[in-house]
Amino acid sequence: MALDKEQIAARLRQFQQTICEAIEKEDGKATFQLDQWQRPGGGGGDTRVIENGDVIEKGGVNFSAVYGELPTKISGALGLNANNFFATGVSIVMHPSNPHVPIIHMNVRYFEMDEDQWWFGGGIDLTPHYVDEKQCEWFHNQLVAACVKHDPNYYSRFAEWANDYFYIKHRGESRGVSGIFFDRLNSKSEGKSKEELFDFLLEVGESFAPTYTRLMNENKGKDFGDLEKAWQMHRRSRYVEFNLVYDKGTKFGLDTDGRIDSILMSLPPETGWKYTQFWPKGGAEMKTEEILKTRFVPKSSK
Amino acid sequence: MALDKEQIAARLRQFQQTICEAIEKEDGKATFQLDQWQRPGGGGGDTRVIENGDVIEKGGVNFSAVYGELPTKISGALGLNANNFFATGVSIVMHPSNPHVPIIHMNVRYFEMDEDQWWFGGGIDLTPHYVDEKQCEWFHNQLVAACVKHDPNYYSRFAEWANDYFYIKHRGESRGVSGIFFDRLNSKSEGKSKEELFDFLLEVGESFAPTYTRLMNENKGKDFGDLEKAWQMHRRSRYVEFNLVYDKGTKFGLDTDGRIDSILMSLPPETGWKYTQFWPKGGAEMKTEEILKTRFVPKSSK
């Protein structure tokens, strides 16, 4: 029997559990709370949020499976005539309290319409408040390793896609050091079976926990003071700008009447837009800004 | 000689000065700093920002006059074929430090294209962290007084327009207690001369300083503690959501390559999106939320 949407949703739901356990273990203090919600038009989700941990100040690992009539606003944007949709996925954003621990985002999703059209999408990208180039190389290498098992071109294709996607146009800077991003992958576009493509999606999902818990572990003990916290608040404000102005997942959630507090769990617990800010000349803050303005280019892509 | 764009811009620029002086006087501590900027495609502006005052934590009174080729994205959205535009205006947002002092926004603007099409737009609206109904009534009465001198229907028409505009759809709540909003007013739509319409715009602009300085004065001495500050951070996060997701002025600025720090001066110096928050049952916070969810209806509109 062919892989169906219920099987995909069930497997994605398992991720949520595994990932929450790994993060709780590395955090060492806080645990995820569960909020289950139902979507009036069909489906719902399990939102799991961690707050005020030793490492994670606020983070969410959200599973959802929603279905129903497709709002015309979305079918129009997607250039489709379909009336019914089914969408399932896991979305993660982690905002750590220590500015030396990077923000991370992961999403894996499956979308189906009128049963004859379907695709996978997703990605992982890293947003360090301070770019540690060695760690960012290592991060990209984990993505290379996940991609290469499935297709020799996936990493370079999807890294380029991420570079284009995670870009804050009005600031002329990248959201972070990028990662991989892909959307609308199906048999037609990839010449692979649904099962093969789902295997790739699972590989991406499975790479998340070991990759991020290592970055938590390596950075959570580092010292920081007022300067680093102020810089973190500033970088987080850029994250808000990206998510509210450009992010398609956020727009999709708002347009399909998803649960608003689950969609916007990606936004940081504390941030701000100060007008006058000075960062030390030649300091780590300016170095990170320079990298984000010119783009971080991992060796893996050279 | 007919009123031309240079005369309009010059008069709007005078507002900036008058308003800054009035706010500085009521604040009593901080002064506005000036940042002049030029737009690569034509024109520029004077951004004046006040920070860390006794009353105003962050506020901007921005003048701009920009011109050049109209980006197709905008001409399309406006349903126009014009190639050249001229836009001038004054935009104000004030974020006070005391949660009992309301946030305010004002904008007065003039837009012209290919010299044969022109219109005025603008408005004033109030966003109290805590709705004091008596003060909000008074605020609306000031707008009634400004409108009624020019047209018997302006207040009710423009108050309704503001109700529709300053609405955070995904939250199902108003940004604040509304005010007036109008756009694309010209001789054709209003049956008034350009001079008459500009007189109305000036009246709106002139009502700003006496109205807001009185609200600053009445509330700046009120006591507040951690609860009120937490609620203020929360209300400010909704302000960010409105401005980045819905506000047309912000979109126009981003789409026309305006100076980004001037456009986003509207965003609060400190805010955040906490997931778990509890507000006292039956407290002033919940009362305000209820009013924003059902809409504040001033007696003036009944």
Coordinates of C-alpha atoms in Angstrom, one line a residue:
Chain A
M1 CA 0.0 0.0 0.0
A2 CA 1.3 3.4 -0.9
L3 CA 2.4 5.8 1.8
D4 CA -0.6 7.8 2.8
K5 CA -1.2 11.0 4.6
E6 CA -2.1 9.4 7.9
Q7 CA 1.2 7.4 8.0
I8 CA 3.2 10.6 7.2
A9 CA 1.4 12.5 10.0
A10 CA 1.9 9.7 12.5
R11 CA 5.6 9.5 11.8
L12 CA 6.0 13.3 12.0
R13 CA 4.3 13.2 15.3
Q14 CA 6.9 10.8 16.6
F15 CA 9.6 13.4 15.8
Q16 CA 7.9 15.8 18.1
Q17 CA 8.3 13.4 21.1
T18 CA 11.9 12.5 20.3
I19 CA 13.0 16.0 19.8
C20 CA 11.3 17.3 23.0
E21 CA 13.0 14.6 25.0
A22 CA 16.5 15.5 23.6
I23 CA 16.1 19.2 24.3
E24 CA 14.7 18.7 27.8
K25 CA 17.7 16.5 28.6
E26 CA 20.2 19.0 27.3
D27 CA 18.4 21.9 29.0
G28 CA 18.4 20.1 32.3
K29 CA 15.7 22.2 34.0
A30 CA 12.5 23.0 32.0
T31 CA 10.1 20.6 30.5
F32 CA 7.7 21.1 27.5
Q33 CA 4.1 21.8 28.3
L34 CA 1.4 20.6 25.9
D35 CA -1.4 22.6 24.4
Q36 CA -3.8 20.7 22.2
W37 CA -5.9 22.7 19.8
Q38 CA -8.5 22.1 17.2
R39 CA -8.9 24.1 14.0
P40 CA -12.6 25.1 13.3
G41 CA -12.3 24.2 9.6
G42 CA -10.7 20.8 10.3
G43 CA -7.8 19.2 12.1
G44 CA -5.6 20.7 14.8
G45 CA -2.3 20.3 16.5
D46 CA -0.2 19.6 19.5
T47 CA 1.8 22.6 20.5
R48 CA 4.7 21.9 22.9
V49 CA 6.4 24.9 24.4
I50 CA 9.4 25.1 26.8
E51 CA 10.0 28.2 28.8
N52 CA 12.5 29.6 31.3
G53 CA 14.9 26.7 31.0
D54 CA 18.6 26.7 31.9
V55 CA 19.4 26.9 28.2
I56 CA 16.2 27.6 26.4
E57 CA 14.4 30.8 27.3
K58 CA 11.5 30.0 25.0
G59 CA 11.1 27.3 22.4
G60 CA 8.3 25.4 20.6
V61 CA 8.1 22.0 18.9
N62 CA 4.7 22.1 17.2
F63 CA 3.0 19.3 15.4
S64 CA -0.1 20.0 13.3
A65 CA -2.3 18.2 10.8
V66 CA -4.9 20.5 9.3
Y67 CA -7.3 20.0 6.5
G68 CA -10.5 21.4 4.9
E69 CA -11.3 23.8 2.2
L70 CA -8.4 25.8 0.9
P71 CA -8.9 29.5 1.3
T72 CA -8.9 31.1 -2.2
K73 CA -6.2 33.5 -1.0
I74 CA -3.8 30.5 -0.8
S75 CA -5.0 28.5 -3.8
G76 CA -4.5 31.7 -5.8
A77 CA -1.0 32.3 -4.4
L78 CA -0.1 28.7 -5.2
G79 CA -1.6 28.9 -8.6
L80 CA -3.9 26.0 -8.0
N81 CA -7.6 25.3 -8.5
A82 CA -7.9 22.7 -5.7
N83 CA -10.6 23.0 -3.2
N84 CA -9.4 20.7 -0.4
F85 CA -6.1 20.5 1.3
F86 CA -4.3 18.4 3.9
A87 CA -1.2 19.8 5.6
T88 CA 0.9 18.2 8.3
G89 CA 4.2 19.1 9.7
V90 CA 6.5 19.8 12.6
S91 CA 7.9 23.3 13.2
I92 CA 10.6 24.2 15.7
V93 CA 12.1 27.4 16.9
M94 CA 14.4 27.7 19.9
H95 CA 15.3 31.0 21.5
P96 CA 18.1 30.3 24.0
S97 CA 18.9 32.7 26.9
N98 CA 22.7 32.7 26.5
P99 CA 23.5 34.9 23.5
H100 CA 26.3 32.4 22.6
V101 CA 23.8 29.7 21.9
P102 CA 22.3 30.1 18.4
I103 CA 18.6 30.4 17.6
I104 CA 17.5 27.4 15.4
H105 CA 14.6 26.7 13.2
M106 CA 13.4 23.5 11.6
N107 CA 10.4 22.6 9.7
V108 CA 9.3 19.4 7.9
R109 CA 6.0 19.3 6.2
Y110 CA 3.7 17.4 3.8
F111 CA 1.0 19.1 1.7
E112 CA -1.7 17.4 -0.3
M113 CA -4.6 18.6 -2.4
D114 CA -7.6 16.9 -3.9
E115 CA -5.5 13.7 -3.4
D116 CA -3.7 13.9 -6.8
Q117 CA -1.3 16.7 -5.9
W118 CA 1.2 16.4 -3.1
W119 CA 4.6 17.6 -2.0
F120 CA 7.1 17.8 0.8
G121 CA 8.9 20.8 2.1
G122 CA 11.1 21.8 4.9
G123 CA 14.5 22.9 6.1
I124 CA 16.8 23.7 8.9
D125 CA 18.6 27.0 9.4
L126 CA 20.7 28.5 12.1
T127 CA 20.7 32.0 13.4
P128 CA 23.6 32.7 15.8
H129 CA 23.6 35.9 17.7
Y130 CA 27.4 35.7 17.4
V131 CA 28.7 33.8 14.3
D132 CA 31.3 31.2 15.3
E133 CA 32.6 30.2 11.9
K134 CA 33.9 26.9 13.0
Q135 CA 30.6 25.9 14.5
C136 CA 28.7 27.1 11.5
E137 CA 30.9 25.0 9.2
W138 CA 30.2 22.0 11.4
F139 CA 26.4 22.8 11.3
H140 CA 26.5 22.9 7.5
N141 CA 28.4 19.7 7.4
Q142 CA 25.7 17.9 9.3
L143 CA 23.2 19.0 6.6
V144 CA 25.6 17.9 3.9
A145 CA 25.7 14.5 5.6
A146 CA 21.9 14.3 5.7
C147 CA 21.5 15.3 2.1
V148 CA 24.2 13.3 0.4
K149 CA 22.6 10.0 1.4
H150 CA 19.6 10.9 -0.8
D151 CA 20.9 12.9 -3.7
P152 CA 24.3 14.3 -4.7
N153 CA 22.7 17.7 -5.6
Y154 CA 20.4 18.2 -2.7
Y155 CA 22.7 20.1 -0.4
S156 CA 23.9 22.6 -2.9
R157 CA 20.4 23.1 -4.4
F158 CA 18.7 23.5 -1.0
A159 CA 21.5 25.6 0.6
E160 CA 21.1 28.0 -2.3
W161 CA 17.3 28.0 -1.8
A162 CA 17.8 28.7 1.9
N163 CA 20.2 31.6 1.1
D164 CA 17.5 33.2 -1.0
Y165 CA 14.7 32.4 1.4
F166 CA 16.2 33.4 4.7
Y167 CA 17.0 36.9 3.6
I168 CA 15.8 40.1 5.1
K169 CA 15.5 42.2 2.0
H170 CA 14.8 45.6 3.7
R171 CA 17.9 45.2 5.9
G172 CA 20.1 43.8 3.2
E173 CA 21.2 41.0 5.5
S174 CA 20.7 37.3 6.0
R175 CA 18.6 36.1 8.9
G176 CA 21.4 33.9 10.0
V177 CA 24.0 31.6 8.5
S178 CA 21.3 29.8 6.5
G179 CA 21.1 26.0 6.1
I180 CA 18.8 24.2 3.8
F181 CA 15.3 25.0 2.5
F182 CA 13.2 23.1 0.0
D183 CA 9.5 23.1 -1.0
R184 CA 7.2 21.4 -3.4
L185 CA 9.3 18.3 -3.8
N186 CA 7.4 15.5 -5.5
S187 CA 7.9 12.6 -7.9
K188 CA 7.6 14.8 -10.9
S189 CA 10.1 17.4 -9.8
E190 CA 12.6 14.9 -8.3
G191 CA 12.2 11.7 -10.3
K192 CA 11.9 9.9 -6.9
S193 CA 9.1 7.9 -5.3
K194 CA 7.0 9.4 -2.5
E195 CA 8.7 6.9 -0.2
E196 CA 12.2 8.0 -1.2
L197 CA 11.3 11.6 -0.7
F198 CA 9.7 10.9 2.7
D199 CA 13.0 9.1 3.7
F200 CA 14.9 12.3 2.9
L201 CA 12.4 14.3 5.0
L202 CA 12.9 11.9 7.9
E203 CA 16.6 12.2 7.6
V204 CA 16.4 16.0 7.8
G205 CA 14.1 15.7 10.8
E206 CA 16.4 13.1 12.5
S207 CA 19.4 15.3 12.1
F208 CA 17.9 18.1 14.2
A209 CA 18.2 16.8 17.7
P210 CA 21.8 15.7 17.7
T211 CA 22.9 18.8 15.8
Y212 CA 21.2 21.3 18.0
T213 CA 21.8 19.7 21.4
R214 CA 25.5 19.7 20.6
L215 CA 25.4 23.4 19.8
M216 CA 23.5 23.9 23.1
N217 CA 26.1 21.9 24.9
E218 CA 29.1 23.6 23.5
N219 CA 27.9 27.2 24.1
K220 CA 25.6 27.1 27.2
G221 CA 28.5 27.6 29.7
K222 CA 30.0 30.7 27.9
D223 CA 30.1 34.0 29.8
F224 CA 28.1 37.0 28.7
G225 CA 27.2 40.4 30.1
D226 CA 25.0 43.4 29.3
L227 CA 26.6 44.0 25.9
E228 CA 25.9 40.5 24.7
K229 CA 22.3 40.6 26.0
A230 CA 21.7 43.9 24.2
W231 CA 23.1 42.4 21.0
Q232 CA 20.9 39.4 21.4
M233 CA 17.8 41.6 21.8
H234 CA 18.8 43.4 18.6
R235 CA 19.4 40.2 16.6
R236 CA 16.1 38.9 17.9
S237 CA 14.3 42.0 16.5
R238 CA 15.6 41.1 13.1
Y239 CA 14.2 37.6 13.6
V240 CA 10.7 39.1 14.3
E241 CA 11.0 41.3 11.1
F242 CA 11.7 38.2 9.0
N243 CA 9.0 36.1 10.4
L244 CA 6.2 38.7 10.3
V245 CA 7.2 40.3 7.0
Y246 CA 8.5 37.4 4.8
D247 CA 8.0 34.0 6.3
K248 CA 5.6 31.9 4.2
G249 CA 4.8 29.4 7.0
T250 CA 3.7 32.3 9.2
K251 CA 1.5 33.7 6.4
F252 CA 0.0 30.3 5.7
G253 CA -0.8 29.9 9.3
L254 CA -2.4 33.3 9.5
D255 CA -4.3 32.8 6.3
T256 CA -5.7 29.4 7.2
D257 CA -6.8 30.5 10.7
G258 CA -4.3 28.3 12.5
R259 CA -3.9 28.7 16.2
I260 CA -2.2 32.0 16.5
D261 CA -0.2 31.4 19.6
S262 CA 1.2 28.2 18.0
I263 CA 2.1 30.0 14.8
L264 CA 3.8 32.9 16.6
M265 CA 5.6 30.8 19.1
S266 CA 8.6 31.5 16.8
L267 CA 8.8 35.1 18.2
P268 CA 11.2 35.8 21.0
P269 CA 10.2 36.2 24.6
E270 CA 12.1 39.5 24.9
T271 CA 13.3 41.9 22.2
G272 CA 13.2 45.5 21.2
W273 CA 13.9 48.1 18.6
K274 CA 16.1 50.8 20.1
Y275 CA 16.9 53.6 17.7
T276 CA 20.3 54.6 19.0
Q277 CA 22.7 51.7 19.5
F278 CA 26.4 51.6 19.5
W279 CA 28.4 48.4 19.2
P280 CA 32.2 48.4 20.0
K281 CA 34.3 49.1 16.9
G282 CA 35.9 45.9 15.6
G283 CA 34.0 43.8 18.2
A284 CA 32.3 40.5 17.7
E285 CA 28.9 42.2 17.1
M286 CA 30.2 44.1 14.1
K287 CA 31.9 41.0 12.8
T288 CA 28.7 39.1 12.9
E289 CA 26.8 42.0 11.2
E290 CA 29.4 42.0 8.5
I291 CA 29.0 38.3 7.9
L292 CA 25.3 38.6 7.7
K293 CA 25.5 41.5 5.2
T294 CA 27.9 39.6 2.9
R295 CA 26.5 36.1 3.6
F296 CA 28.1 33.3 5.5
V297 CA 29.6 30.9 2.9
P298 CA 30.5 27.5 4.3
K299 CA 33.4 25.6 2.9
S300 CA 31.0 22.8 2.1
S301 CA 29.5 25.0 -0.6
K302 CA 32.8 26.0 -2.2
Chain B
M1 CA -1.4 80.3 -7.9
A2 CA -2.6 76.8 -7.0
L3 CA -1.2 75.0 -4.0
D4 CA 1.8 73.1 -5.2
K5 CA 3.7 70.1 -3.7
E6 CA 6.6 72.3 -2.5
Q7 CA 4.2 74.5 -0.5
I8 CA 2.5 71.4 1.0
A9 CA 5.9 69.8 1.9
A10 CA 7.1 73.1 3.5
R11 CA 4.0 73.4 5.6
L12 CA 4.2 69.8 6.8
R13 CA 7.8 70.3 7.7
Q14 CA 6.8 73.1 10.0
F15 CA 4.6 70.7 11.9
Q16 CA 7.5 68.6 12.7
Q17 CA 9.2 71.5 14.5
T18 CA 6.1 72.6 16.4
I19 CA 5.3 69.0 17.5
C20 CA 8.8 68.2 18.6
E21 CA 8.9 71.4 20.7
A22 CA 5.6 70.5 22.4
I23 CA 6.6 67.0 23.2
E24 CA 10.0 68.0 24.5
K25 CA 8.4 70.6 26.8
E26 CA 5.9 68.0 28.3
D27 CA 8.6 65.3 28.5
G28 CA 10.9 67.7 30.4
K29 CA 14.1 65.7 30.0
A30 CA 15.0 64.3 26.6
T31 CA 15.3 66.2 23.3
F32 CA 14.9 65.1 19.7
Q33 CA 17.9 64.2 17.7
L34 CA 18.0 64.8 14.0
D35 CA 19.0 62.3 11.3
Q36 CA 18.8 63.6 7.8
W37 CA 18.7 61.0 5.0
Q38 CA 18.6 60.9 1.3
R39 CA 16.7 58.4 -0.8
P40 CA 18.9 57.0 -3.7
G41 CA 15.9 57.2 -6.1
G42 CA 15.0 60.8 -5.2
G43 CA 14.2 62.9 -2.1
G44 CA 14.8 62.1 1.5
G45 CA 13.7 63.1 5.0
D46 CA 14.4 64.4 8.4
T47 CA 14.0 61.8 11.1
R48 CA 13.7 63.2 14.6
V49 CA 13.8 60.7 17.4
I50 CA 13.5 61.1 21.2
E51 CA 14.7 58.4 23.5
N52 CA 14.9 57.7 27.2
G53 CA 12.9 60.7 28.2
D54 CA 11.0 61.1 31.5
V55 CA 7.7 60.3 29.7
I56 CA 8.7 59.1 26.2
E57 CA 10.8 56.0 26.1
K58 CA 11.1 56.1 22.3
G59 CA 9.3 58.3 19.8
G60 CA 9.7 59.6 16.3
V61 CA 8.4 62.6 14.4
N62 CA 9.5 62.0 10.8
F63 CA 9.2 64.3 7.9
S64 CA 9.9 63.0 4.4
A65 CA 9.5 64.1 0.8
V66 CA 10.4 61.4 -1.7
Y67 CA 9.9 61.2 -5.4
G68 CA 11.0 59.3 -8.5
E69 CA 9.8 56.4 -10.5
L70 CA 7.0 54.5 -8.9
P71 CA 7.9 50.8 -8.3
T72 CA 5.5 48.6 -10.3
K73 CA 4.7 46.7 -7.2
I74 CA 3.0 49.8 -5.8
S75 CA 1.4 51.2 -9.0
G76 CA -0.1 47.7 -9.4
A77 CA -1.4 47.7 -5.9
L78 CA -2.9 51.2 -6.4
G79 CA -4.4 50.2 -9.7
L80 CA -2.5 53.0 -11.5
N81 CA -0.4 53.4 -14.6
A82 CA 1.6 56.3 -13.5
N83 CA 5.4 56.3 -13.7
N84 CA 6.4 59.1 -11.4
F85 CA 5.4 59.9 -7.9
F86 CA 5.9 62.5 -5.2
A87 CA 5.0 61.7 -1.6
T88 CA 5.4 63.9 1.4
G89 CA 4.2 63.5 5.0
V90 CA 4.8 63.6 8.7
S91 CA 4.6 60.4 10.7
I92 CA 4.6 60.1 14.4
V93 CA 4.7 57.3 16.9
M94 CA 5.3 57.7 20.6
H95 CA 6.1 54.8 23.0
P96 CA 5.9 56.2 26.6
S97 CA 7.7 54.4 29.4
N98 CA 4.8 54.7 31.9
P99 CA 2.1 52.1 30.9
H100 CA -0.6 54.5 31.9
V101 CA 0.4 56.9 29.1
P102 CA -1.1 55.7 25.8
I103 CA 0.9 55.0 22.6
I104 CA -0.2 57.4 19.9
H105 CA 0.2 57.5 16.1
M106 CA -0.4 60.3 13.7
N107 CA 0.2 60.6 10.0
V108 CA -0.6 63.4 7.5
R109 CA 0.5 62.9 3.9
Y110 CA 0.2 64.1 0.3
F111 CA 0.7 61.9 -2.8
E112 CA 0.9 63.1 -6.4
M113 CA 1.5 61.2 -9.6
D114 CA 2.4 62.4 -13.1
E115 CA 1.0 65.8 -11.8
D116 CA -2.6 65.1 -12.8
Q117 CA -3.4 62.8 -10.0
W118 CA -3.1 63.7 -6.3
W119 CA -4.6 63.0 -2.9
F120 CA -4.3 63.5 0.8
G121 CA -4.3 60.9 3.5
G122 CA -3.7 60.6 7.2
G123 CA -5.2 60.0 10.6
I124 CA -4.6 59.9 14.3
D125 CA -5.2 56.9 16.5
L126 CA -4.7 56.1 20.2
T127 CA -3.4 52.8 21.6
P128 CA -3.7 52.8 25.4
H129 CA -2.0 49.9 27.3
Y130 CA -4.9 50.5 29.7
V131 CA -8.1 51.8 28.4
D132 CA -9.4 54.8 30.4
E133 CA -12.8 55.2 28.9
K134 CA -13.2 58.8 30.0
Q135 CA -9.9 59.8 28.4
C136 CA -10.7 57.9 25.2
E137 CA -14.0 59.7 24.9
W138 CA -12.1 63.0 25.4
F139 CA -9.6 61.9 22.7
H140 CA -12.4 61.2 20.2
N141 CA -14.0 64.5 21.0
Q142 CA -10.9 66.3 20.0
L143 CA -11.1 64.5 16.6
V144 CA -14.8 65.4 16.3
A145 CA -13.9 69.0 16.9
A146 CA -11.2 69.0 14.2
C147 CA -13.4 67.2 11.6
V148 CA -16.6 69.1 12.1
K149 CA -15.1 72.5 11.0
H150 CA -14.5 71.0 7.6
D151 CA -17.3 68.5 6.9
P152 CA -20.3 67.3 9.0
N153 CA -19.6 63.7 7.9
Y154 CA -15.9 63.5 8.2
Y155 CA -15.7 62.3 11.7
S156 CA -18.1 59.4 11.3
R157 CA -16.7 58.4 7.9
F158 CA -13.1 58.5 9.0
A159 CA -13.8 56.9 12.4
E160 CA -15.3 54.0 10.7
W161 CA -12.4 53.8 8.3
A162 CA -10.0 53.8 11.3
N163 CA -12.0 51.0 12.9
D164 CA -11.6 48.9 9.8
Y165 CA -7.9 49.8 9.3
F166 CA -6.5 49.5 12.8
Y167 CA -7.7 46.0 13.3
I168 CA -5.4 43.0 14.0
K169 CA -7.3 40.3 12.1
H170 CA -5.3 37.3 13.3
R171 CA -5.9 38.4 16.9
G172 CA -9.5 39.4 16.5
E173 CA -8.8 42.6 18.3
S174 CA -8.4 46.3 17.6
R175 CA -4.9 47.8 17.8
G176 CA -6.2 50.4 20.2
V177 CA -9.3 52.6 20.7
S178 CA -9.0 53.8 17.1
G179 CA -9.4 57.4 16.0
I180 CA -9.7 58.7 12.4
F181 CA -8.1 57.4 9.2
F182 CA -8.6 58.6 5.6
D183 CA -6.9 58.1 2.3
R184 CA -7.1 59.2 -1.3
L185 CA -9.1 62.4 -0.6
N186 CA -9.2 64.7 -3.6
S187 CA -11.5 67.1 -5.3
K188 CA -13.3 64.4 -7.2
S189 CA -14.0 62.3 -4.1
E190 CA -14.9 65.1 -1.8
G191 CA -16.2 67.9 -3.9
K192 CA -13.8 70.3 -2.3
S193 CA -10.8 72.3 -3.5
K194 CA -7.3 71.2 -2.9
E195 CA -6.9 74.2 -0.6
E196 CA -9.9 73.1 1.4
L197 CA -8.7 69.6 1.8
F198 CA -5.3 70.8 2.8
D199 CA -6.9 73.0 5.4
F200 CA -8.5 69.9 6.9
L201 CA -5.2 68.0 6.9
L202 CA -3.6 71.0 8.7
E203 CA -6.4 70.9 11.3
V204 CA -5.7 67.2 12.0
G205 CA -2.0 67.9 12.2
E206 CA -2.5 70.8 14.5
S207 CA -4.8 68.9 16.9
F208 CA -2.0 66.4 17.6
A209 CA 0.2 68.3 20.0
P210 CA -2.4 69.7 22.4
T211 CA -4.2 66.4 22.4
Y212 CA -1.2 64.2 23.2
T213 CA 0.6 66.5 25.6
R214 CA -2.5 66.6 27.7
L215 CA -2.7 62.8 27.8
M216 CA 1.0 62.7 28.7
N217 CA 0.4 65.2 31.4
E218 CA -2.6 63.5 32.9
N219 CA -1.0 60.1 33.1
K220 CA 2.7 60.5 33.5
G221 CA 2.6 60.6 37.3
K222 CA 0.6 57.5 37.8
D223 CA 2.1 54.6 39.7
F224 CA 2.9 51.3 38.1
G225 CA 4.8 48.1 38.9
D226 CA 6.0 44.8 37.4
L227 CA 2.5 43.7 36.3
E228 CA 1.8 46.9 34.5
K229 CA 5.2 46.8 32.7
A230 CA 4.6 43.1 31.7
W231 CA 1.2 44.1 30.3
Q232 CA 2.8 47.0 28.4
M233 CA 5.4 44.7 26.8
H234 CA 2.5 42.4 25.8
R235 CA 0.4 45.2 24.3
R236 CA 3.5 46.5 22.5
S237 CA 4.0 43.1 20.9
R238 CA 0.5 43.5 19.3
Y239 CA 1.6 46.9 18.0
V240 CA 4.6 45.2 16.3
E241 CA 2.3 42.6 14.8
F242 CA 0.0 45.2 13.3
N243 CA 2.8 47.4 11.9
L244 CA 4.8 44.5 10.3
V245 CA 1.8 42.5 9.1
Y246 CA -0.8 45.0 8.1
D247 CA 0.3 48.6 8.0
K248 CA 0.3 50.1 4.5
G249 CA 2.6 53.0 5.4
T250 CA 5.2 50.5 6.6
K251 CA 4.8 48.4 3.4
F252 CA 5.0 51.5 1.2
G253 CA 8.2 52.5 3.0
L254 CA 9.8 49.0 2.5
D255 CA 8.7 48.8 -1.1
T256 CA 10.0 52.2 -2.0
D257 CA 13.4 51.7 -0.3
G258 CA 12.8 54.3 2.3
R259 CA 15.2 54.7 5.1
I260 CA 14.5 51.6 7.1
D261 CA 15.4 52.9 10.6
S262 CA 13.0 55.8 10.0
I263 CA 10.2 53.5 8.8
L264 CA 10.6 51.2 11.7
M265 CA 11.0 53.9 14.3
S266 CA 7.3 52.9 15.0
L267 CA 8.4 49.7 16.7
P268 CA 8.8 49.7 20.5
P269 CA 12.2 49.9 22.3
E270 CA 11.4 46.8 24.4
T271 CA 8.7 44.1 24.0
G272 CA 8.4 40.4 23.8
W273 CA 6.2 37.4 23.1
K274 CA 6.0 35.2 26.2
Y275 CA 4.0 32.1 25.7
T276 CA 2.6 31.6 29.1
Q277 CA 1.1 34.7 30.7
F278 CA -1.5 35.1 33.4
W279 CA -3.3 38.3 34.0
P280 CA -5.3 38.8 37.2
K281 CA -8.9 37.7 36.8
G282 CA -11.2 40.7 36.6
G283 CA -8.2 43.1 36.5
A284 CA -7.6 46.2 34.4
E285 CA -5.6 44.1 31.9
M286 CA -8.5 41.8 31.1
K287 CA -10.9 44.7 31.0
T288 CA -8.7 46.4 28.3
E289 CA -8.5 43.1 26.3
E290 CA -12.2 42.8 26.4
I291 CA -12.7 46.3 25.1
L292 CA -10.2 45.7 22.3
K293 CA -11.9 42.5 21.3
T294 CA -15.3 44.0 21.2
R295 CA -14.2 47.5 20.0
F296 CA -14.2 50.8 21.9
V297 CA -17.3 52.7 20.8
P298 CA -17.0 56.4 21.8
K299 CA -20.3 58.2 22.6
S300 CA -19.4 60.6 19.8
S301 CA -20.1 57.9 17.3
K302 CA -23.5 56.9 18.8

